[in-house]
Short mmCIF file of C-alpha atoms and ligand atoms in Angstrom, two decimals:
data_model
loop_
_atom_site.label_atom_id
_atom_site.label_comp_id
_atom_site.label_asym_id
_atom_site.label_seq_id
_atom_site.Cartn_x
_atom_site.Cartn_y
_atom_site.Cartn_z
CA MET A 1 -44.69 -65.79 69.71
CA THR A 2 -46.65 -64.50 72.72
CA HIS A 3 -45.67 -65.94 76.04
CA PRO A 4 -48.77 -66.27 78.24
CA ASN A 5 -46.88 -65.81 81.48
CA GLN A 6 -45.30 -62.52 80.42
CA THR A 7 -46.84 -59.31 81.71
CA PRO A 8 -47.67 -56.69 79.08
CA LYS A 9 -44.87 -54.20 78.61
CA PRO A 10 -45.42 -50.45 78.63
CA ALA A 11 -45.11 -48.69 75.27
CA TRP A 12 -41.46 -48.70 74.25
CA ASN A 13 -41.31 -44.88 74.18
CA SER A 14 -43.18 -44.21 77.41
CA GLU A 15 -40.12 -43.32 79.48
CA ALA A 16 -38.22 -40.08 78.87
CA ARG A 17 -34.69 -39.54 80.16
CA PRO A 18 -32.47 -36.45 79.98
CA ALA A 19 -30.48 -36.39 76.75
CA ARG A 20 -26.93 -35.23 76.15
CA LEU A 21 -25.85 -32.70 73.54
CA GLU A 22 -28.73 -30.35 74.22
CA GLU A 23 -28.81 -26.66 73.39
CA ARG A 24 -31.55 -24.62 75.03
CA LEU A 25 -33.05 -21.86 72.91
CA ASP A 26 -35.67 -19.20 73.58
CA ASP A 27 -39.32 -20.09 74.27
CA ASP A 28 -38.44 -23.55 75.62
CA VAL A 29 -37.21 -24.70 72.22
CA VAL A 30 -34.20 -27.07 72.19
CA ARG A 31 -31.66 -27.96 69.55
CA CYS A 32 -30.14 -31.45 69.39
CA HIS A 33 -26.44 -31.70 68.61
CA LEU A 34 -26.23 -35.49 68.27
CA SER A 35 -26.56 -35.84 64.51
CA PRO A 36 -25.81 -33.16 61.90
CA ARG A 37 -29.53 -32.63 61.39
CA ASN A 38 -29.36 -30.44 64.52
CA CYS A 39 -33.13 -30.67 64.90
CA ARG A 40 -34.77 -27.64 66.43
CA ILE A 41 -37.56 -29.10 68.56
CA ARG A 42 -40.50 -27.26 70.07
CA PRO A 43 -42.11 -28.42 73.37
CA GLY A 44 -44.13 -31.60 72.92
CA GLN A 45 -42.51 -32.41 69.56
CA HIS A 46 -39.83 -34.90 68.52
CA GLY A 47 -36.85 -34.83 66.19
CA PHE A 48 -36.51 -36.50 62.78
CA CYS A 49 -35.43 -39.75 64.47
CA ARG A 50 -38.59 -39.80 66.66
CA VAL A 51 -36.58 -41.05 69.64
CA ARG A 52 -35.46 -37.63 70.94
CA ALA A 53 -38.04 -35.10 71.98
CA ASN A 54 -38.70 -31.86 73.80
CA ARG A 55 -40.44 -32.36 77.13
CA ASP A 56 -41.10 -29.17 79.07
CA GLY A 57 -38.30 -27.34 77.36
CA ARG A 58 -35.65 -30.04 77.83
CA LEU A 59 -34.19 -32.52 75.33
CA VAL A 60 -35.00 -36.11 76.28
CA THR A 61 -34.25 -39.54 74.89
CA LEU A 62 -37.14 -42.02 74.54
CA ASN A 63 -35.18 -45.17 73.71
CA TYR A 64 -32.77 -45.52 76.64
CA GLY A 65 -32.29 -49.28 77.15
CA ARG A 66 -34.90 -50.10 74.49
CA SER A 67 -33.48 -52.72 72.19
CA VAL A 68 -34.24 -55.54 69.86
CA HIS A 69 -33.26 -58.86 71.40
CA ALA A 70 -29.58 -59.08 72.31
CA THR A 71 -28.07 -61.50 69.78
CA GLU A 72 -24.86 -63.48 69.62
CA GLU A 73 -23.29 -63.26 66.14
CA THR A 74 -19.78 -63.28 64.67
CA ILE A 75 -17.70 -60.18 64.03
CA GLU A 76 -17.85 -60.84 60.26
CA THR A 77 -21.54 -59.90 60.51
CA GLU A 78 -20.41 -56.32 61.03
CA ALA A 79 -18.05 -56.01 58.06
CA VAL A 80 -15.06 -56.21 60.39
CA PHE A 81 -12.41 -58.55 58.98
CA HIS A 82 -9.15 -57.31 60.54
CA TYR A 83 -10.04 -57.36 64.23
CA ALA A 84 -10.60 -60.61 66.11
CA PRO A 85 -11.51 -62.70 63.03
CA GLY A 86 -14.20 -65.25 63.84
CA ALA A 87 -14.89 -63.74 67.29
CA ARG A 88 -18.31 -64.12 68.83
CA ILE A 89 -19.98 -60.75 69.42
CA LEU A 90 -23.08 -59.61 71.27
CA SER A 91 -25.13 -57.45 68.91
CA MET A 92 -27.32 -54.74 70.39
CA GLY A 93 -29.73 -52.78 68.22
CA ASN A 94 -32.22 -50.15 69.27
CA ILE A 95 -35.09 -48.07 67.90
CA GLY A 96 -35.01 -45.13 65.50
CA CYS A 97 -32.51 -43.61 63.09
CA MET A 98 -31.25 -40.22 62.01
CA LEU A 99 -31.51 -41.39 58.38
CA ASN A 100 -34.32 -42.97 56.36
CA CYS A 101 -32.65 -44.98 53.59
CA ASP A 102 -35.00 -46.16 50.84
CA TYR A 103 -33.52 -49.69 51.01
CA CYS A 104 -33.16 -50.05 54.79
CA HIS A 105 -33.22 -53.74 55.73
CA ASN A 106 -33.96 -52.94 59.37
CA TRP A 107 -36.81 -50.53 58.64
CA LYS A 108 -39.11 -52.28 61.13
CA THR A 109 -36.92 -50.97 63.94
CA SER A 110 -35.02 -48.05 62.40
CA GLN A 111 -38.20 -46.19 61.45
CA ALA A 112 -39.79 -45.65 64.83
CA ARG A 113 -43.33 -45.25 63.48
CA TYR A 114 -43.34 -48.96 62.50
CA VAL A 115 -41.97 -50.36 65.74
CA GLU A 116 -44.16 -52.83 67.60
CA ASP A 117 -43.79 -53.22 71.36
CA LYS A 118 -43.54 -56.99 70.99
CA ASP A 119 -40.17 -56.54 69.24
CA VAL A 120 -38.72 -54.28 71.93
CA HIS A 121 -36.80 -55.53 74.95
CA HIS A 122 -35.70 -53.50 77.95
CA TYR A 123 -32.10 -53.74 79.17
CA THR A 124 -29.98 -51.96 81.73
CA PRO A 125 -26.28 -51.35 81.05
CA ARG A 126 -25.39 -53.97 83.68
CA GLU A 127 -27.68 -56.56 82.10
CA VAL A 128 -26.02 -56.13 78.70
CA VAL A 129 -22.53 -56.58 80.15
CA ASP A 130 -23.68 -59.55 82.22
CA ILE A 131 -25.04 -61.34 79.10
CA ALA A 132 -21.68 -60.93 77.36
CA VAL A 133 -19.73 -62.11 80.39
CA ARG A 134 -22.05 -65.05 81.07
CA HIS A 135 -21.64 -66.33 77.51
CA GLY A 136 -17.90 -65.69 77.26
CA ILE A 137 -18.28 -62.98 74.57
CA ARG A 138 -15.44 -60.44 74.26
CA VAL A 139 -17.03 -57.91 71.89
CA ILE A 140 -20.25 -55.91 72.15
CA SER A 141 -21.46 -54.56 68.83
CA TRP A 142 -23.68 -51.48 68.71
CA THR A 143 -25.46 -52.14 65.46
CA TYR A 144 -28.57 -52.84 63.32
CA ASN A 145 -30.71 -49.68 62.94
CA ASP A 146 -27.97 -47.24 63.98
CA PRO A 147 -26.33 -46.71 67.36
CA VAL A 148 -26.05 -42.91 66.93
CA VAL A 149 -29.60 -42.34 68.20
CA TRP A 150 -28.94 -44.53 71.26
CA HIS A 151 -26.09 -42.30 72.38
CA GLU A 152 -26.68 -42.09 76.13
CA PHE A 153 -27.18 -45.84 76.55
CA VAL A 154 -24.23 -46.70 74.30
CA VAL A 155 -21.78 -44.38 76.07
CA GLU A 156 -22.82 -45.57 79.52
CA THR A 157 -22.89 -49.30 78.71
CA ALA A 158 -19.72 -49.25 76.63
CA ALA A 159 -17.83 -47.73 79.57
CA LEU A 160 -19.12 -50.47 81.85
CA ALA A 161 -18.20 -53.12 79.27
CA ARG A 162 -14.70 -51.73 78.93
CA ALA A 163 -14.19 -52.00 82.66
CA ALA A 164 -15.11 -55.68 82.33
CA GLY A 165 -12.48 -56.21 79.60
CA ILE A 166 -14.95 -56.15 76.71
CA VAL A 167 -14.24 -54.48 73.38
CA ASN A 168 -16.86 -52.18 71.84
CA LEU A 169 -17.67 -52.15 68.13
CA TYR A 170 -19.69 -49.32 66.58
CA LYS A 171 -21.41 -50.27 63.29
CA SER A 172 -22.92 -47.12 61.93
CA ALA A 173 -23.62 -44.81 59.00
CA LEU A 174 -21.75 -42.32 61.22
CA PHE A 175 -23.98 -39.38 60.34
CA ILE A 176 -22.99 -37.81 63.63
CA THR A 177 -21.58 -34.54 64.95
CA ALA A 178 -17.93 -34.10 65.88
CA GLU A 179 -18.85 -33.39 69.50
CA ALA A 180 -20.81 -36.66 69.76
CA VAL A 181 -17.85 -38.55 68.28
CA GLU A 182 -15.65 -37.03 70.99
CA GLU A 183 -17.89 -38.68 73.58
CA LEU A 184 -17.56 -42.05 71.85
CA LEU A 185 -13.80 -42.07 71.45
CA PRO A 186 -12.97 -42.99 75.08
CA VAL A 187 -15.20 -46.08 74.98
CA ILE A 188 -15.35 -47.40 71.38
CA ASP A 189 -12.51 -49.53 69.96
CA ILE A 190 -13.75 -50.42 66.47
CA PHE A 191 -15.72 -48.36 63.97
CA SER A 192 -17.34 -50.13 61.01
CA VAL A 193 -18.65 -47.31 58.86
CA SER A 194 -21.32 -47.82 56.25
CA ILE A 195 -20.81 -45.07 53.68
CA LYS A 196 -24.04 -45.21 51.72
CA SER A 197 -22.59 -43.38 48.74
CA LEU A 198 -19.75 -41.04 47.80
CA ASP A 199 -22.08 -38.94 45.66
CA PRO A 200 -23.54 -36.06 47.72
CA ALA A 201 -26.75 -35.80 45.63
CA TYR A 202 -27.38 -39.56 45.75
CA TYR A 203 -26.64 -39.61 49.48
CA ARG A 204 -29.21 -36.91 50.16
CA ARG A 205 -31.86 -38.49 47.90
CA ILE A 206 -31.55 -42.08 49.15
CA THR A 207 -30.74 -41.54 52.84
CA LYS A 208 -32.20 -38.06 53.57
CA GLY A 209 -28.86 -37.20 55.15
CA ARG A 210 -25.67 -35.47 54.02
CA LEU A 211 -22.42 -37.04 52.93
CA GLU A 212 -19.68 -34.68 54.10
CA PRO A 213 -20.37 -35.02 57.86
CA VAL A 214 -20.05 -38.81 57.42
CA LEU A 215 -16.67 -38.49 55.74
CA GLU A 216 -15.49 -36.02 58.38
CA ALA A 217 -16.59 -38.28 61.23
CA THR A 218 -14.87 -41.27 59.59
CA GLU A 219 -11.66 -39.29 59.34
CA GLN A 220 -12.07 -38.15 62.95
CA VAL A 221 -12.24 -41.69 64.35
CA PHE A 222 -9.42 -42.86 62.08
CA ARG A 223 -7.13 -39.99 63.14
CA ALA A 224 -7.96 -40.83 66.75
CA GLY A 225 -6.28 -44.20 66.19
CA LYS A 226 -9.37 -46.38 66.24
CA HIS A 227 -9.67 -49.56 64.21
CA VAL A 228 -11.70 -48.52 61.16
CA GLU A 229 -13.22 -50.52 58.31
CA VAL A 230 -15.53 -49.04 55.70
CA SER A 231 -18.23 -50.51 53.52
CA THR A 232 -20.64 -49.36 50.87
CA LEU A 233 -23.83 -50.96 49.63
CA MET A 234 -23.75 -51.49 45.87
CA VAL A 235 -27.39 -50.99 44.92
CA THR A 236 -28.42 -52.59 41.66
CA ASP A 237 -28.35 -50.11 38.77
CA LEU A 238 -27.97 -47.19 41.16
CA SER A 239 -24.52 -47.43 42.69
CA ASP A 240 -23.03 -50.79 41.61
CA ASP A 241 -20.69 -49.16 39.13
CA GLU A 242 -17.18 -48.04 38.39
CA LYS A 243 -17.87 -44.52 39.64
CA THR A 244 -18.71 -45.77 43.13
CA ALA A 245 -15.64 -48.01 43.21
CA ARG A 246 -13.35 -45.18 42.17
CA ALA A 247 -14.85 -42.68 44.61
CA MET A 248 -14.63 -45.15 47.48
CA ALA A 249 -11.02 -46.05 46.70
CA ALA A 250 -10.09 -42.37 46.42
CA PHE A 251 -11.66 -41.54 49.78
CA VAL A 252 -10.06 -44.46 51.60
CA GLY A 253 -6.67 -44.07 49.93
CA GLU A 254 -6.41 -40.31 50.25
CA ARG A 255 -8.30 -39.39 53.44
CA LEU A 256 -7.75 -42.59 55.46
CA SER A 257 -5.13 -45.14 54.43
CA PRO A 258 -4.81 -47.81 51.70
CA ASP A 259 -4.55 -50.33 54.55
CA VAL A 260 -8.10 -49.66 55.77
CA PRO A 261 -10.19 -52.74 54.88
CA THR A 262 -12.91 -51.78 52.41
CA HIS A 263 -16.07 -53.81 51.71
CA PHE A 264 -18.33 -53.69 48.65
CA VAL A 265 -21.63 -55.10 49.85
CA ARG A 266 -24.30 -56.89 47.86
CA PHE A 267 -27.78 -55.39 48.09
CA HIS A 268 -31.08 -57.23 48.48
CA PRO A 269 -34.50 -55.67 47.70
CA ASP A 270 -36.12 -54.29 50.84
CA TYR A 271 -38.31 -51.52 52.33
CA LYS A 272 -39.17 -49.07 49.50
CA MET A 273 -36.85 -50.76 46.99
CA THR A 274 -38.51 -54.10 46.29
CA HIS A 275 -38.97 -53.44 42.57
CA THR A 276 -35.44 -54.52 41.70
CA VAL A 277 -33.04 -57.47 41.98
CA ARG A 278 -29.95 -58.37 43.98
CA THR A 279 -26.68 -56.84 42.87
CA PRO A 280 -25.10 -58.95 40.09
CA VAL A 281 -21.93 -60.46 41.55
CA ASP A 282 -19.84 -59.67 38.48
CA ARG A 283 -20.39 -55.94 39.11
CA LEU A 284 -19.11 -56.36 42.67
CA GLU A 285 -16.06 -58.24 41.42
CA LYS A 286 -15.37 -55.47 38.93
CA ALA A 287 -15.64 -52.81 41.64
CA ARG A 288 -13.22 -54.76 43.79
CA GLY A 289 -10.74 -54.99 40.92
CA THR A 290 -10.96 -51.25 40.39
CA ALA A 291 -10.31 -50.44 44.06
CA LEU A 292 -7.38 -52.86 44.24
CA GLY A 293 -6.02 -51.35 41.03
CA MET A 294 -6.15 -47.92 42.67
CA GLY A 295 -3.90 -49.11 45.48
CA LEU A 296 -6.20 -50.30 48.29
CA ARG A 297 -4.62 -53.34 49.95
CA HIS A 298 -7.65 -55.12 51.38
CA VAL A 299 -10.90 -55.03 49.43
CA TYR A 300 -13.66 -57.52 50.22
CA LEU A 301 -17.12 -58.41 49.01
CA GLY A 302 -20.02 -58.70 51.44
CA ASN A 303 -23.13 -60.89 51.32
CA VAL A 304 -21.42 -63.04 48.68
CA TYR A 305 -20.69 -66.75 49.03
CA ASP A 306 -18.46 -69.15 47.08
CA THR A 307 -15.82 -66.53 46.31
CA ASP A 308 -12.23 -65.90 47.34
CA ALA A 309 -13.04 -62.18 47.52
CA THR A 310 -13.77 -62.63 51.24
CA ASP A 311 -10.40 -64.21 52.05
CA THR A 312 -7.40 -62.35 53.48
CA ARG A 313 -3.95 -62.71 51.94
CA CYS A 314 -0.56 -61.47 53.12
CA ARG A 315 0.31 -58.01 51.83
CA ALA A 316 3.95 -59.07 51.45
CA CYS A 317 4.03 -62.65 50.17
CA GLY A 318 0.43 -63.33 49.12
CA ARG A 319 0.00 -66.30 51.42
CA LEU A 320 -3.59 -67.17 52.37
CA GLN A 321 -4.10 -66.06 55.97
CA ILE A 322 -7.84 -66.18 56.64
CA THR A 323 -10.50 -68.07 54.72
CA ARG A 324 -14.10 -66.98 55.12
CA TYR A 325 -17.40 -68.48 54.15
CA GLY A 326 -20.43 -66.34 54.85
CA LEU A 327 -20.15 -65.06 58.40
CA ASN A 328 -17.50 -67.57 59.47
CA ALA A 329 -13.70 -67.25 59.47
CA ASP A 330 -10.80 -69.72 59.72
CA LEU A 331 -7.29 -68.54 60.51
CA VAL A 332 -5.00 -70.62 58.30
CA GLY A 333 -1.85 -68.52 57.90
CA ILE A 334 -1.46 -66.31 60.96
CA ASP A 335 0.52 -67.08 64.09
CA ALA A 336 -0.36 -66.10 67.66
CA ASP A 337 1.52 -62.80 67.26
CA ALA A 338 -0.63 -61.93 64.22
CA ARG A 339 2.30 -62.51 61.85
CA CYS A 340 2.14 -64.26 58.48
CA THR A 341 3.21 -67.89 58.82
CA GLY A 342 4.78 -67.62 55.36
CA CYS A 343 7.06 -64.57 55.54
CA GLY A 344 6.71 -63.35 59.14
CA ASP A 345 5.34 -59.96 58.09
CA HIS A 346 2.91 -58.44 60.59
CA THR A 347 -0.62 -58.73 59.29
CA GLY A 348 -1.91 -55.56 60.96
CA ILE A 349 -4.76 -57.71 62.27
CA THR A 350 -5.72 -57.54 65.95
CA LEU A 351 -6.25 -60.95 67.50
CA LEU A 352 -8.53 -61.44 70.47
CA PRO A 353 -8.62 -64.89 72.01
CA ASP A 354 -12.12 -66.17 72.64
CA ALA A 355 -12.69 -65.68 76.36
CA ARG A 356 -14.35 -69.01 76.83
CA PRO A 357 -15.19 -71.11 73.75
CA ARG A 358 -18.46 -72.95 74.03
CA GLU A 359 -18.41 -76.56 75.18
CA ARG A 360 -19.19 -79.17 72.51
CA VAL A 361 -20.59 -82.68 72.92
CA ARG A 362 -20.57 -85.48 70.35
CA ASP A 363 -24.08 -86.72 71.17
CA LEU A 364 -27.15 -85.35 72.90
CA PRO A 365 -27.35 -86.48 76.53
CA PRO A 366 -29.23 -89.80 76.82
CA GLY A 367 -32.41 -89.99 78.85
CA GLN A 368 -33.25 -86.32 78.39
CA ASP A 369 -36.52 -85.58 76.61
CA LEU A 370 -35.32 -83.12 73.96
CA SER A 371 -37.25 -81.84 70.96
CA VAL A 372 -35.22 -81.04 67.87
CA ALA A 373 -36.08 -78.27 65.38
CA GLY A 374 -34.34 -78.18 62.00
CA PHE A 375 -33.84 -75.47 59.41
CA ASP A 376 -32.57 -76.03 55.85
CA TRP A 377 -30.55 -73.41 54.02
CA HIS A 378 -32.44 -72.41 50.89
CA GLY A 379 -31.82 -69.92 48.14
CA ASP A 380 -30.36 -66.75 49.56
CA VAL A 381 -31.30 -67.61 53.14
CA ARG A 382 -28.04 -68.89 54.59
CA ALA A 383 -28.23 -67.60 58.14
CA LEU A 384 -30.67 -68.01 60.97
CA HIS A 385 -31.35 -66.47 64.35
CA PHE A 386 -32.57 -68.97 66.91
CA GLN A 387 -34.11 -67.54 70.05
CA LEU A 388 -34.27 -69.63 73.20
CA ARG A 389 -36.18 -68.89 76.37
CA ASN A 390 -35.71 -70.82 79.57
CA THR A 391 -39.14 -70.78 81.25
CA SER A 392 -37.91 -72.52 84.38
CA GLY A 393 -36.27 -71.30 87.56
CA ALA A 394 -33.31 -73.65 87.07
CA PRO A 395 -30.37 -73.51 84.65
CA VAL A 396 -30.98 -75.44 81.43
CA ARG A 397 -28.85 -76.57 78.49
CA ALA A 398 -29.78 -76.14 74.82
CA TYR A 399 -27.85 -77.55 71.87
CA ALA A 400 -27.17 -76.51 68.27
CA ARG A 401 -25.30 -78.20 65.42
CA ARG A 402 -24.67 -77.99 61.70
CA LEU A 403 -25.83 -80.56 59.16
CA GLY A 404 -24.28 -81.93 56.00
CA GLY A 405 -20.97 -81.32 54.29
CA ALA A 406 -18.15 -83.80 53.89
CA GLY A 407 -16.00 -84.01 57.00
CA ALA A 408 -18.21 -81.53 58.83
CA ASP A 409 -18.12 -81.28 62.61
CA ARG A 410 -21.46 -82.81 63.61
CA SER A 411 -20.96 -82.27 67.33
CA TRP A 412 -23.43 -80.19 69.30
CA GLU A 413 -22.55 -76.79 70.67
CA VAL A 414 -23.84 -76.33 74.22
CA ILE A 415 -25.69 -73.14 75.14
CA ASP A 416 -26.13 -72.74 78.88
CA LEU A 417 -29.16 -70.68 79.86
CA ALA A 418 -29.60 -69.11 83.28
CA PRO A 419 -33.00 -69.36 85.03
CA HIS A 420 -35.62 -67.48 82.98
CA GLU A 421 -32.98 -66.32 80.50
CA SER A 422 -33.92 -65.45 76.93
CA PHE A 423 -31.01 -65.75 74.49
CA ARG A 424 -30.71 -65.29 70.73
CA SER A 425 -27.88 -66.51 68.52
CA ILE A 426 -26.98 -66.71 64.86
CA ALA A 427 -26.11 -69.80 62.84
CA ALA A 428 -24.69 -69.05 59.41
CA LYS A 429 -23.83 -71.51 56.64
CA SER A 430 -20.15 -72.24 57.06
CA THR A 431 -19.22 -74.51 54.13
CA PRO A 432 -20.58 -74.99 50.60
CA GLY A 433 -21.81 -78.49 51.49
CA GLU A 434 -23.62 -77.57 54.68
CA THR A 435 -27.38 -78.12 54.36
CA GLY A 436 -28.83 -76.62 57.53
CA VAL A 437 -28.83 -76.50 61.31
CA GLN A 438 -30.61 -78.22 64.18
CA VAL A 439 -31.50 -76.87 67.62
CA ALA A 440 -32.40 -79.17 70.52
CA VAL A 441 -34.24 -78.00 73.66
CA ASP A 442 -36.08 -79.64 76.55
CA HIS A 443 -39.66 -78.96 77.61
CA THR A 444 -38.69 -76.04 79.83
CA CYS A 445 -37.22 -74.12 76.92
CA GLU A 446 -39.08 -72.33 74.12
CA SER A 447 -37.43 -71.76 70.76
CA THR A 448 -38.22 -69.66 67.70
CA LEU A 449 -36.37 -69.45 64.38
CA HIS A 450 -35.90 -66.31 62.27
CA GLN A 451 -34.49 -66.18 58.73
CA VAL A 452 -31.61 -63.71 58.38
CA PHE A 453 -31.13 -61.86 55.09
CA ASP A 454 -27.55 -60.76 54.73
CA ARG A 455 -25.39 -59.37 57.46
CA ALA A 456 -26.46 -56.95 60.17
CA HIS A 457 -30.12 -57.74 59.48
CA PHE A 458 -32.34 -58.21 62.52
CA PRO A 459 -35.43 -60.24 61.52
CA THR A 460 -38.63 -59.53 63.44
CA VAL A 461 -40.72 -62.29 61.85
CA GLU A 462 -40.53 -65.97 62.75
CA ALA A 463 -39.58 -68.42 60.01
CA THR A 464 -42.90 -70.18 60.59
CA ALA A 465 -44.77 -67.03 59.49
CA GLY A 466 -44.17 -68.04 55.87
CA THR A 467 -41.61 -67.96 53.12
CA LEU A 468 -43.28 -65.42 50.86
CA ASN A 469 -40.64 -64.02 48.55
CA ALA A 470 -38.14 -65.51 50.95
CA ASP A 471 -35.28 -65.89 48.51
CA VAL A 472 -35.39 -62.26 47.49
CA SER A 473 -36.44 -60.07 50.40
CA PRO A 474 -37.44 -60.62 54.01
CA LEU A 475 -40.80 -60.47 55.71
CA PRO A 476 -42.60 -58.29 56.46
CA LEU A 477 -42.74 -56.67 53.05
CA PHE A 478 -43.25 -52.94 53.03
CA VAL A 479 -46.13 -51.57 50.95
CA ARG A 480 -47.19 -48.02 50.36
CA ASP A 481 -50.69 -47.16 51.43
CA ALA A 482 -51.94 -45.15 48.43
CA SER A 483 -55.11 -44.13 50.24
CA ARG A 484 -53.03 -42.08 52.67
CA ASN A 485 -51.39 -39.99 49.94
CA SER A 486 -48.65 -38.04 51.65
CA ARG A 487 -49.23 -39.61 55.05
CA PRO A 488 -46.51 -42.01 56.32
CA ASP A 489 -46.22 -45.37 54.56
CA THR A 490 -47.51 -48.39 56.43
CA PRO A 491 -46.09 -51.89 56.76
CA ARG A 492 -48.03 -54.94 55.71
CA SER A 493 -48.45 -57.67 58.29
CA PRO A 494 -46.82 -60.99 57.51
CA ARG A 495 -49.02 -63.63 56.03
CA PRO A 496 -49.92 -66.43 58.44
S1 LIG B 1 -30.39 -37.38 66.80
FE1 LIG B 1 -30.44 -36.23 64.86
S2 LIG B 1 -32.47 -36.67 64.02
FE2 LIG B 1 -32.57 -37.19 66.23
S3 LIG B 1 -33.28 -35.31 67.23
FE3 LIG B 1 -31.03 -35.28 67.28
S4 LIG B 1 -30.46 -34.08 65.47
FE4 LIG B 1 -32.60 -34.74 65.17
#
């Protein structure tokens, strides 16, 4: 949606800032030591990620503070199950990536050539921290495309967040150099590592990166005492097999620890891989059984509903401790000291009390002229981003609630918006019987809805743009432009 009173923004990559991890070579050439690509960049050119470049013989970053819309989600969105279960997080994603995975579900922002200025927001470190504080959020998640290529902004903002008592979560493929990891360690608390494959040849072919630096960086953050969880995407007919399960279990068990939570994640067709189907759930279940059989203690499935393979049980007595549905978690067998309520064994889970839970009201305030927008869960679309923008110079209240389900809490959650604030939040189906969500705003507030496909997906298209193929893969669909032969592929605009 275009807002008529907004001034046009400059191109997202129009501002260059000095970059860290620079090596200066002869003839004004620079080498970048952020990711293991170690791009050698001549003056006027950019690296593989297209967000780091050589300007006048110096390495610069082009995406400092350039982000998709800051979004409130839950920590389960990031494949983190053993740290602050159910916590609200503030997700920050940027532009560019040091990889180019054939199935990327954030390709509209990870592949810089496809980025549109309308999807890019500008933030300062202070603004990011202020959003989290204002909404009572205790965790900032550096996520979506990949935080590695946002290094300068992440390091600076994470330090500021830490000083404000906020925890930092780094959700990444972790294709990163050891020296860059060293700069993250003082400010990042949680690493959720997406290991695309344990097969070096597959890794190179599908991601255009290399596997071993990822494994080394994962070990590096684990040995540094950080909270680590790992996940792998089980791509239909490519990696959803016994071999992947065994390799993953061997890596976690031997190079990390059997206690490291491990997630096998269901794939959906996207980007250059739309010619296939979602991962059959029985293959995920089998992989989980294999990894548990090899000694891992906590193995979960991702992007899968109606299964107990997302629940947490006590390692000692088997008691149910956390139930999960989609991106929601309920603590049912853990006490305030993170001990099992059955046997008293410590769960190894870090608890983080919500700083300030949102206020709830039973009914919408009478006498206020509110318009209500509804969204029904359908097919595989069981999560939604709703974006609210307060167009007035006064604080305003917006409301959101869930619909359907026996015994469901039908009260409205209150979202307080500061003057002129734009805020985005996720609603994810929380029970099997839930049918949808409603959002209520007054005339000073604009709202847009965006269908979310699976976790850590940032949708750029409004739900009203259509539901083409909506139960299989998100809009916009990617299509190859055959007329351009070897030239870069182009995205297809969403249908009206
Ligand atoms: S971050 Fe990686 S891909 Fe980008 S310029 Fe540096 S080495 Fe190259």
